[in-house]
GROMACS .gro file of C-alpha atoms in nm:
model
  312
    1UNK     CA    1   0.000   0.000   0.000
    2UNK     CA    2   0.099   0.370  -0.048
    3UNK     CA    3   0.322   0.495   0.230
    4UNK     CA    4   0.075   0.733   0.380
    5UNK     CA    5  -0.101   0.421   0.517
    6UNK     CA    6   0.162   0.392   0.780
    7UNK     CA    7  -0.025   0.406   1.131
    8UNK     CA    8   0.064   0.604   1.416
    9UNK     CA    9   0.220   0.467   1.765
   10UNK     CA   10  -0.091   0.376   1.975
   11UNK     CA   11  -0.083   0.594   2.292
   12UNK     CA   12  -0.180   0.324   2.524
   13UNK     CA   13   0.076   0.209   2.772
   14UNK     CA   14   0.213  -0.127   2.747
   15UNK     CA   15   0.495  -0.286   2.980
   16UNK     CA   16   0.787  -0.458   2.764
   17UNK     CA   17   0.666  -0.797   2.671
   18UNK     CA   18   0.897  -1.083   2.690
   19UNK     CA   19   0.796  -1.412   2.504
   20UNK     CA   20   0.828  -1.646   2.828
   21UNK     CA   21   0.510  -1.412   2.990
   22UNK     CA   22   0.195  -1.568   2.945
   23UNK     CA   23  -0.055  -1.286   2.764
   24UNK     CA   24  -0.393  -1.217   2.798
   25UNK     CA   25  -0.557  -1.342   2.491
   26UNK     CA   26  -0.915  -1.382   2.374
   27UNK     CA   27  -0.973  -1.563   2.045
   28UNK     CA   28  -1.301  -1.456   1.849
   29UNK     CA   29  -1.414  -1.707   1.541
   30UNK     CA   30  -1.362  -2.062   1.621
   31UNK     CA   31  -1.379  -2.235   1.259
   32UNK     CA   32  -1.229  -2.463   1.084
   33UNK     CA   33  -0.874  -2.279   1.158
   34UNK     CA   34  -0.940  -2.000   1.452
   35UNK     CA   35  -1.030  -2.312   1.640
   36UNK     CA   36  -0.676  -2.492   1.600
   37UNK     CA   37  -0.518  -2.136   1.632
   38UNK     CA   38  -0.694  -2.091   1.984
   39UNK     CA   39  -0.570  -2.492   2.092
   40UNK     CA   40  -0.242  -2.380   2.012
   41UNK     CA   41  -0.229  -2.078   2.181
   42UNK     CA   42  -0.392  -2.237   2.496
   43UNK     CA   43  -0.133  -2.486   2.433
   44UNK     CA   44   0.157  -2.241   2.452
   45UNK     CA   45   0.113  -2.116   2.804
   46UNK     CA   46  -0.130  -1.801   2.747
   47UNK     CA   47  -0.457  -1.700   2.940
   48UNK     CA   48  -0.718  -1.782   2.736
   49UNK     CA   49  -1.076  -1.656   2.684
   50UNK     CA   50  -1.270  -1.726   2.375
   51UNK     CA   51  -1.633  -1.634   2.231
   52UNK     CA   52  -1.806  -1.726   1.914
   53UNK     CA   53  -2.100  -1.632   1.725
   54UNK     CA   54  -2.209  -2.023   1.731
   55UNK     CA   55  -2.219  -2.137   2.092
   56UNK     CA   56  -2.153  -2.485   1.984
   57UNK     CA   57  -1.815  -2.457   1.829
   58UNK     CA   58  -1.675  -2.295   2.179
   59UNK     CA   59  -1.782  -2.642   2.353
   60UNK     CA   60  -1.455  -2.851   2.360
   61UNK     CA   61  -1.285  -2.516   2.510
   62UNK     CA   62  -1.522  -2.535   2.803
   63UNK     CA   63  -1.437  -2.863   2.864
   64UNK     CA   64  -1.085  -2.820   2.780
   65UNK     CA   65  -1.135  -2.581   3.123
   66UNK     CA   66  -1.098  -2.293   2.915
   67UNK     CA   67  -1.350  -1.966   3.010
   68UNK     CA   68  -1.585  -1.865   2.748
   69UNK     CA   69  -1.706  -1.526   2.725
   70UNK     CA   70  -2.109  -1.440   2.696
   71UNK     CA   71  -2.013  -1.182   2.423
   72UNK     CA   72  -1.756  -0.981   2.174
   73UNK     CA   73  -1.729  -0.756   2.454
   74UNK     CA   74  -1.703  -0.930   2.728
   75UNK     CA   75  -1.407  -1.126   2.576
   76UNK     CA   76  -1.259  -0.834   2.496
   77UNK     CA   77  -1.238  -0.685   2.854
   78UNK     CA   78  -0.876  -0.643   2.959
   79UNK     CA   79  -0.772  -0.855   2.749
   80UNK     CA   80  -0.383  -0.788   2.639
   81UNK     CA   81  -0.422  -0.931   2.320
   82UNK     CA   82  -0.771  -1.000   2.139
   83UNK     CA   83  -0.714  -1.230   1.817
   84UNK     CA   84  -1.007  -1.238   1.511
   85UNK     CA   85  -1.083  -1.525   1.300
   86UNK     CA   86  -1.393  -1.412   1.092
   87UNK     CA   87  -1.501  -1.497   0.723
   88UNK     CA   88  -1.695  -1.220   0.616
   89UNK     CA   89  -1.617  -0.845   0.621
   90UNK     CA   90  -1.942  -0.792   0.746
   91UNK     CA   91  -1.880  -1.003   1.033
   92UNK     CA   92  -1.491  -0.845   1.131
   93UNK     CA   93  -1.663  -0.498   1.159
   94UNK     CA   94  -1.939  -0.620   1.384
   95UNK     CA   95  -1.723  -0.795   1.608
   96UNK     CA   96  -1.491  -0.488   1.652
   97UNK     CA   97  -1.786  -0.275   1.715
   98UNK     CA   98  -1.843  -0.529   2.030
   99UNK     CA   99  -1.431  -0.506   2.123
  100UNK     CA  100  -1.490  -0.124   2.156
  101UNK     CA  101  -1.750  -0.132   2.395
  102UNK     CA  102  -1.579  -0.366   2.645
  103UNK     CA  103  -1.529  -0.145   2.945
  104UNK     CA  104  -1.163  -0.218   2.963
  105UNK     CA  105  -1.041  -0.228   2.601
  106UNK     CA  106  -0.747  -0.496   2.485
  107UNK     CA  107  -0.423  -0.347   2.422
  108UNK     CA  108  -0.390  -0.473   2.078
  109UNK     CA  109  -0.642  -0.612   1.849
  110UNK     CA  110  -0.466  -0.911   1.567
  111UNK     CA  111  -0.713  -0.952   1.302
  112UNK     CA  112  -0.635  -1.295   1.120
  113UNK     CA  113  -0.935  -1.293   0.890
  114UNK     CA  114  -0.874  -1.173   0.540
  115UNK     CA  115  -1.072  -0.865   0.437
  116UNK     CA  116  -1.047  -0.562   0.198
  117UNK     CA  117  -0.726  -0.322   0.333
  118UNK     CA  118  -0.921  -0.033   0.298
  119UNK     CA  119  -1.114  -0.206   0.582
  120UNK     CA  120  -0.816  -0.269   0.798
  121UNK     CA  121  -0.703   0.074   0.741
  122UNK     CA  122  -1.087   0.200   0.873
  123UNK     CA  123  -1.113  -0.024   1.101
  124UNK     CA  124  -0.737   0.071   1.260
  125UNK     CA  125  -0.845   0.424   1.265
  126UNK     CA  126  -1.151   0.358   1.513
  127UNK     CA  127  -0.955   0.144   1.765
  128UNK     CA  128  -0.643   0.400   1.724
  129UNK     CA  129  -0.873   0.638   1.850
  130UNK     CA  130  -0.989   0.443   2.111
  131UNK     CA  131  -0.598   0.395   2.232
  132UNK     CA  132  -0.615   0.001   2.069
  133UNK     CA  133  -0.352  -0.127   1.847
  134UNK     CA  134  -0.481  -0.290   1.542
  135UNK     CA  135  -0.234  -0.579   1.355
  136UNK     CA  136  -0.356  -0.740   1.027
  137UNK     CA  137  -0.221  -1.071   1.049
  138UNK     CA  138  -0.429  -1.324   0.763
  139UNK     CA  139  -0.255  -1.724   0.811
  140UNK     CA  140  -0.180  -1.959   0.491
  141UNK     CA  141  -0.145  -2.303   0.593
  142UNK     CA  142  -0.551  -2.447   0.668
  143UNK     CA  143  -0.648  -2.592   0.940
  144UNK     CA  144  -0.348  -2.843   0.916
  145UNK     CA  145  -0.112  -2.574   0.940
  146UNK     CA  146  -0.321  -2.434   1.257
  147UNK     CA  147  -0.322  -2.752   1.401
  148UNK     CA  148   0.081  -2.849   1.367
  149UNK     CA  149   0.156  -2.431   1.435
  150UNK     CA  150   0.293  -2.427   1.105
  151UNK     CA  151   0.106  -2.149   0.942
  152UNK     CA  152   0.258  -1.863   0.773
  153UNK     CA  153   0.147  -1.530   0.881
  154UNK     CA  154   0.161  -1.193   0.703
  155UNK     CA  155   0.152  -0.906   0.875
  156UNK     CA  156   0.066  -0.501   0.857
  157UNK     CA  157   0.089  -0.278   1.114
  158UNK     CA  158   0.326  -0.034   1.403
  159UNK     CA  159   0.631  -0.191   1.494
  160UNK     CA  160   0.580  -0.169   1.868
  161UNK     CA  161   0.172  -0.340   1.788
  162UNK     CA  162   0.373  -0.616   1.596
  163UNK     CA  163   0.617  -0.643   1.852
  164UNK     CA  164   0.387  -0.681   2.165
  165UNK     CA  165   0.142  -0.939   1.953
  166UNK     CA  166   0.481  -1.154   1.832
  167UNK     CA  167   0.485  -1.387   2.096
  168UNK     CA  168   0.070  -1.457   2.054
  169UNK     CA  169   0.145  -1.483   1.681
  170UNK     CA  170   0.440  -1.753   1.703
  171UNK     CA  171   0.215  -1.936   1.889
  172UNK     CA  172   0.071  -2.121   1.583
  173UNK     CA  173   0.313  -1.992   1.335
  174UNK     CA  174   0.635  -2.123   1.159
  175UNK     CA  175   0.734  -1.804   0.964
  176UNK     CA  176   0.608  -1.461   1.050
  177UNK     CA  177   0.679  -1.175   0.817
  178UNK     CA  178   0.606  -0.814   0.904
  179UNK     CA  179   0.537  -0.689   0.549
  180UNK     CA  180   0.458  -0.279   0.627
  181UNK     CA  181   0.227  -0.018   0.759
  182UNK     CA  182  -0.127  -0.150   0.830
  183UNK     CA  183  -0.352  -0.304   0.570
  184UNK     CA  184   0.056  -0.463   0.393
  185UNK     CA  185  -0.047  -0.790   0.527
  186UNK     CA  186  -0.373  -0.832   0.339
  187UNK     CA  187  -0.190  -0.712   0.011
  188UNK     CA  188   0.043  -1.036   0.133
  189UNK     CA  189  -0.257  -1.231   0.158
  190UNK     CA  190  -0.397  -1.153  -0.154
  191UNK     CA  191  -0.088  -1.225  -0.319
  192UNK     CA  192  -0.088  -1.542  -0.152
  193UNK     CA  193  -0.428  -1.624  -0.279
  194UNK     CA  194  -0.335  -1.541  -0.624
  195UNK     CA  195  -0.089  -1.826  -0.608
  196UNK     CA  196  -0.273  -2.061  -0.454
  197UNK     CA  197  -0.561  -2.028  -0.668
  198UNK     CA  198  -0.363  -2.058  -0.984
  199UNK     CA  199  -0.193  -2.351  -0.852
  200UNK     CA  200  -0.515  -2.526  -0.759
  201UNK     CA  201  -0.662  -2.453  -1.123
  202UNK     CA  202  -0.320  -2.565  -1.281
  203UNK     CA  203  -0.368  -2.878  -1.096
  204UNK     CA  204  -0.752  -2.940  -1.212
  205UNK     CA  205  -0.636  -2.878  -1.560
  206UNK     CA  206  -0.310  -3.145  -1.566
  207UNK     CA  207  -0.531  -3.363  -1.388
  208UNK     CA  208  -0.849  -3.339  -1.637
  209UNK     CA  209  -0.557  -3.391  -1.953
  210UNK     CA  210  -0.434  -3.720  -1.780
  211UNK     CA  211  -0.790  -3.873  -1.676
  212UNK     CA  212  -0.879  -3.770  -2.035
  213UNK     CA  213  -0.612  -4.008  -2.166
  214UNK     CA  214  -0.678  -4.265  -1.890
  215UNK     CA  215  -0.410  -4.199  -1.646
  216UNK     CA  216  -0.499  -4.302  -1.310
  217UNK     CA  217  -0.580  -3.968  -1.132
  218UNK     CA  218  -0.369  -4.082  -0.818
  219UNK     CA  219  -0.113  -4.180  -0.981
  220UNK     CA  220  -0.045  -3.856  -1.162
  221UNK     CA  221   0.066  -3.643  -0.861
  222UNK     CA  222   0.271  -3.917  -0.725
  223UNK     CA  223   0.466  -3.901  -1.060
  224UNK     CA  224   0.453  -3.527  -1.039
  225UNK     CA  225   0.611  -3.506  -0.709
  226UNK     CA  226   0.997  -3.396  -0.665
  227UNK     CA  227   0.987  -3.236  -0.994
  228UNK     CA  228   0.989  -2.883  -1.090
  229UNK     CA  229   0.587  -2.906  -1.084
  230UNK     CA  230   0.563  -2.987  -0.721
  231UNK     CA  231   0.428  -2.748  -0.426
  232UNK     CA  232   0.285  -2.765  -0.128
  233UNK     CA  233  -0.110  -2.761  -0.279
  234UNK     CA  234  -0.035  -3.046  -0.483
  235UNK     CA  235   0.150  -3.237  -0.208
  236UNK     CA  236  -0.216  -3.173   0.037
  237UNK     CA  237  -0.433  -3.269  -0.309
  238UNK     CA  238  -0.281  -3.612  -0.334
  239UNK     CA  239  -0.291  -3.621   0.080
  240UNK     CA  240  -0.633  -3.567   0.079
  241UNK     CA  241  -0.752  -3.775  -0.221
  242UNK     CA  242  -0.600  -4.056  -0.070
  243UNK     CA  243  -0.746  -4.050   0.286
  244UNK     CA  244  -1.056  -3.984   0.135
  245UNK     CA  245  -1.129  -3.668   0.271
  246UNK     CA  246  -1.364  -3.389   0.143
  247UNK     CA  247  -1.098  -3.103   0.232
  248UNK     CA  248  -1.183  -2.753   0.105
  249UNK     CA  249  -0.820  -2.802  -0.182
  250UNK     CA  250  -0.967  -3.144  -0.263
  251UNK     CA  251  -1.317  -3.072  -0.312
  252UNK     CA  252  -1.201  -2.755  -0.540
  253UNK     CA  253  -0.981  -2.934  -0.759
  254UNK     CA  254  -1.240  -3.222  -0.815
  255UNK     CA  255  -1.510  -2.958  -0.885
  256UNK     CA  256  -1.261  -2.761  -1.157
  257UNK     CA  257  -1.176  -3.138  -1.284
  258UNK     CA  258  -1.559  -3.207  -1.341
  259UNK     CA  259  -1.613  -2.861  -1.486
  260UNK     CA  260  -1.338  -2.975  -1.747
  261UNK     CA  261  -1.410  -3.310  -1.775
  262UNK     CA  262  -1.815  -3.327  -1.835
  263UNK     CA  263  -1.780  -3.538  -1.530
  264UNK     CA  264  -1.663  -3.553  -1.175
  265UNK     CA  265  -1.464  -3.854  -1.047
  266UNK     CA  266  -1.407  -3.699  -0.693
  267UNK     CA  267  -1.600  -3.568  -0.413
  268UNK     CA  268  -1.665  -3.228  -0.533
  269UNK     CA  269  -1.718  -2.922  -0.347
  270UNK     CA  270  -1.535  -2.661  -0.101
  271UNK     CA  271  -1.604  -2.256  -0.011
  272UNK     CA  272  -1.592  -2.139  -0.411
  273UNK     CA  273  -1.808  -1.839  -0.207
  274UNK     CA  274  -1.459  -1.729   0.016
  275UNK     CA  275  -1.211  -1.757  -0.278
  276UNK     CA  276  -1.436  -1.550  -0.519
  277UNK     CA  277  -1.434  -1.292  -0.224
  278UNK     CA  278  -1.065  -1.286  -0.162
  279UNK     CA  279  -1.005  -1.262  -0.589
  280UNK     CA  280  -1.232  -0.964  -0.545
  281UNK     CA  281  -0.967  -0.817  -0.314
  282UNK     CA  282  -0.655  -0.893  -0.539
  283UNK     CA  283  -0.827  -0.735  -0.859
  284UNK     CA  284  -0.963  -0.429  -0.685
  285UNK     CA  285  -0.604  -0.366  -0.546
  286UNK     CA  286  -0.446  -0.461  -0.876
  287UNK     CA  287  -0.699  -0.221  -1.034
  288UNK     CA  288  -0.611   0.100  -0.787
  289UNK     CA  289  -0.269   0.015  -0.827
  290UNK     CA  290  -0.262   0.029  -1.205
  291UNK     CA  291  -0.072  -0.325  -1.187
  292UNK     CA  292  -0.201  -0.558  -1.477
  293UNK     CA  293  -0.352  -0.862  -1.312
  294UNK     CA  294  -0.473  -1.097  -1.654
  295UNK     CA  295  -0.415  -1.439  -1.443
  296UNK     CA  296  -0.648  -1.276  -1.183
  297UNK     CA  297  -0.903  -1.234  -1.447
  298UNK     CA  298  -0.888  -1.562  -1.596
  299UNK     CA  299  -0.910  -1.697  -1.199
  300UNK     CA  300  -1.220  -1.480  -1.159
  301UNK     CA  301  -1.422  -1.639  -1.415
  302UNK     CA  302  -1.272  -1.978  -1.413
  303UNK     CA  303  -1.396  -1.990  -1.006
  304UNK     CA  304  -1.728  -1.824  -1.111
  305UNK     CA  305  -1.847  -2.043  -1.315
  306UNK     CA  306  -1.766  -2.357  -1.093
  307UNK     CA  307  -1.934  -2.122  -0.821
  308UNK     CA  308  -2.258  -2.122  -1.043
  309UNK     CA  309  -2.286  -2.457  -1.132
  310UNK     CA  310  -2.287  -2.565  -0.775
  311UNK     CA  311  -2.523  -2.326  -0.688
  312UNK     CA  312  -2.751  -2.468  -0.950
   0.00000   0.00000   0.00000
């Protein structure tokens, strides 16, 4: 982002944080990954409180002897840290509306959801004002990568905000990379997306030409693997495939190979809803940048219409 997005040093007073202290920390958005990201921070040593929107999902931390809030705002409530896993924009700027009514505010707010930057950026004004520290921090890895505290985090905000949070956001993270000024870590992300989502379309299409000429479909990333072609995606396709399960990569790739094919061969499926939301964000930046984005484009429809045909 342009340089004039670079935040301010949040007022509040915070005592120097050393990464042996165990942190206040409330965890909003328990889902497929802000769940695993809670366990591990739990895991790590830190006082944890968490709330989400769905009662149900915050069960195993009750049991697990871990307090759950009644509300946003109650979470939030002297909390040092408060960490947000949401999936919707919409749903990020409710939830901070609730943070900045707790009566004692957090010190620093991490939001690990990927949104617009022009959203981070509003949203780090309000809690600026309101003496909070606001950290965009969006994860790569899925839920594996939540569960092992492998993910890779990119980050946007102050230096002193990314310091204090560091020790919260190594909890479930193998590389953290502090990119810029606020709202740089969703540029990461989107960036991030970009690649993944070309990768997972580059797979459905090498798959589609080999099942077209009657290679076995498993067999094909197995043979794939080592070479130049290989990556992580296609390494967590074959994983998947062969344990049967109806992972959000797998169920992608299975519904691009049908869309190809005339046919699936695959459990087919996966939240097209999410990645059409997160190309969104990559295009619109591309487009305000004046940064050709073609692959984007191609992405956009290729997604769309596998979007539309499972919504028929």
């Amino acid at each position: 982002m342009a340089p004039a997005l670079r935040t301010a040093v949040v007022a509040r007073p915070r005592e120097p944080h050393l990464s042996s202290r165990a942190m206040r920390v409330s965890y909003i958005g328990l889902g497929d990954i802000g769940a695993p990201m809670a366990t591990r921070i739990h895991q790590q040593g830190h006082q944890l409180t968490v709330w989400n929107r769905t009662p149900a999902r915050s069960a195993p931390f009750a049991e697990a002897g871990v307090p759950v809030a009644a509300s946003a705002a109650e979470a939030a409530d002297d909390a040092e840290v408060v960490v947000l896993c949401i999936d919707t924009p919409a749903g990020v700027e409710a939830v901070v509306d609730q943070v900045l009514k707790a009566p004692r505010p957090p010190a620093v707010v991490v939001d690990s959801s990927t949104v617009h930057p022009d959203l981070t950026v509003s949203l780090g004004a309000r809690l600026r004002a309101a003496g909070v520290g606001f950290v965009d921090a969006p994860v790569s890895g899925g839920p594996g990568g939540a569960r092992a505290g492998t993910l890779a985090v990119m980050v946007g905000g102050a230096d002193d905000d990314v310091a204090f949070v560091r020790p919260v956001l190594d909890s479930y993270a193998r590389r953290v990379t502090h990119l810029g000024p606020l709202g740089s870590g969703q540029v990461g992300k989107a960036c991030n997306q970009l690649v993944n989502f070309a990768t997972m379309a580059a797979i459905a299409e090498a798959m589609a030409l080999g099942r077209a000429f009657g290679l076995d479909p498993d067999a094909l990333p197995e043979a794939m693997s080592g070479g130049l072609a290989d990556s992580s995606m296609l390494r967590e396709y074959a994983r998947g495939r062969a344990a049967g399960e109806d992972t959000n990569i797998t169920g992608i790739i299975n519904g691009l190979r049908g869309l190809l094919l005339g046919f699936e061969d695959g459990p087919a499926g996966g939240r097209t809803d999410m990645l059409l939301k997160d190309l969104a964000f990559a295009l619109d930046i591309a487009r305000r940048q004046g940064t050709a984005a073609p692959v984007a484009g191609v992405l956009d429809g290729v997604y769309r219409m596998l979007h539309n045909q499972e919504a028929r």
